[in-house]
Amino acid sequence: MPRGTLARPAAFWSVAVLLILMLAASGVPSPLYRVYAEEFGFGSGTLTVVFGVYAFALLLSLLVVGGLSDHVGRRPVLAVALLVEAASMVLFWAADGVGWLLVARVVQGFATGALTAAFGAALLDTQRADRPLGPLVNSAGPGLGLSLGAVGAGLAVQFVPSPTDWVFGVLTVLCLAAAAWVVFLPETSPRRPGLAASLVPSVHVPPSQRRAFLLVLPCLIATWSLGGLYASLSPSLAATVFGVTDHVTGALPILALNGTGVIGSLTMRSLAPARGMTVGALVFATGVAGTITALWTGSLALFFVAAVVSGFGFGGAFLGAMATVTAGVDPGQRAALISAVFTVSYLAFSLPAIAAGVAANSVGLETTAEVYGAVVIVLALTAVAGLTLHRRRSAAGSAPAPDGQLQPVHDR
């Protein structure tokens, strides 16, 4: 190990902290959308476009450079992407209209996509063999990071003069410091051939993981679709349906969903992946049903309770899905596989939310959210049914696991 390089345990937790920092930065704009809408004079349709361009830029990044660190190393990708993230913070800082806001969000999306794949792979590289916490951090990290970013920004808007100057100034410094810290991480991915081919936009799931990937797909779509709705429209929903005008309170549904997602991941980490995903998906569906009921009845208290329940289920279900699909993956294909998982996740995070923003202009935000919730429940139950059917077929000996790679799908 080169002198000055962190030992693997320290490297693992350094990567985990940097991942959460990056995700917190991506969550910061959510509570600010209402502020920008009032300042620049745009409605929910434009708001979801601003939200959507970030997700599309992130997806493009995952498709083009998601597997890059498998070929050139983790450190170069992380360092450059963190510098691009810092540049996006400066663009937010300088934004004086919708155009600048869109540019800032695109740059941030591209940086976040590259960081998500490289950080996710680095966690798997540096985790202890006898204590594999990489899937846990990969699944809990988005919830924790988005929660910290959203609540921190909400507090800044409520209590700090010139909140955007403070928020984006501090984040710029932190991103630059993070880029410098990458120098101390061990390089865990040696250079490999195939660099040019890896830059062709594609989603690659290794053959050994494809059956597991299909099994977890409805769960990924259901959970991240709800996350997208909360990130883009929950402050507006709280204001429109429940009359909440306070910025901190308006950001709390995002914390309730994403923050309890972390608790759900931690609580269910000892369960077998399939059982954790099944239990999580059922709890998640129950929480979403509570959200629909809260919208029908106008109960703000039930709305927050339902967000907590949904988030708890989200965390357990996503952890189970991540542990299932990454079990036994070849080290040289880790970044590409994680890129594929998050490509699907962010598609689910963005496209339905954009459609909801457009639909809200025609049928109203409350009706849109109720229909959206019903579809999400159906997807979550589909994931449960798929796992149940798979287990029954496996028990009957009609669905053998090739090379043992689907073993995590079984309850043990």
PDB file of C-alpha atoms in Angstrom, residues 43 54 72 118 142-143 145 152 169 185 253 260 264 304 327 394:
ATOM      1  CA  GLY A  43     -45.328  26.799 -11.711  1.00  0.00           C
ATOM      2  CA  TYR A  54     -31.232  16.615 -13.342  1.00  0.00           C
ATOM      3  CA  VAL A  72      -9.420   3.578 -15.433  1.00  0.00           C
ATOM      4  CA  ALA A 118     -17.871   4.792  -8.676  1.00  0.00           C
ATOM      5  CA  PRO A 142     -29.546   7.836  -0.692  1.00  0.00           C
ATOM      6  CA  GLY A 143     -32.122   8.179   2.072  1.00  0.00           C
ATOM      7  CA  GLY A 145     -28.009  11.953   2.149  1.00  0.00           C
ATOM      8  CA  GLY A 152     -30.510  21.416   5.992  1.00  0.00           C
ATOM      9  CA  GLY A 169     -20.947  28.351  -0.706  1.00  0.00           C
ATOM     10  CA  LEU A 185      -8.088   6.403  -0.909  1.00  0.00           C
ATOM     11  CA  PRO A 253     -42.114  14.738   4.325  1.00  0.00           C
ATOM     12  CA  THR A 260     -36.825   6.399   8.018  1.00  0.00           C
ATOM     13  CA  GLY A 264     -35.618   0.457   7.727  1.00  0.00           C
ATOM     14  CA  PHE A 304     -46.506  12.336   8.009  1.00  0.00           C
ATOM     15  CA  ALA A 327     -24.373 -11.025  -4.512  1.00  0.00           C
ATOM     16  CA  SER A 394     -37.106 -23.110  -6.487  1.00  0.00           C
TER      17      SER A 394
END
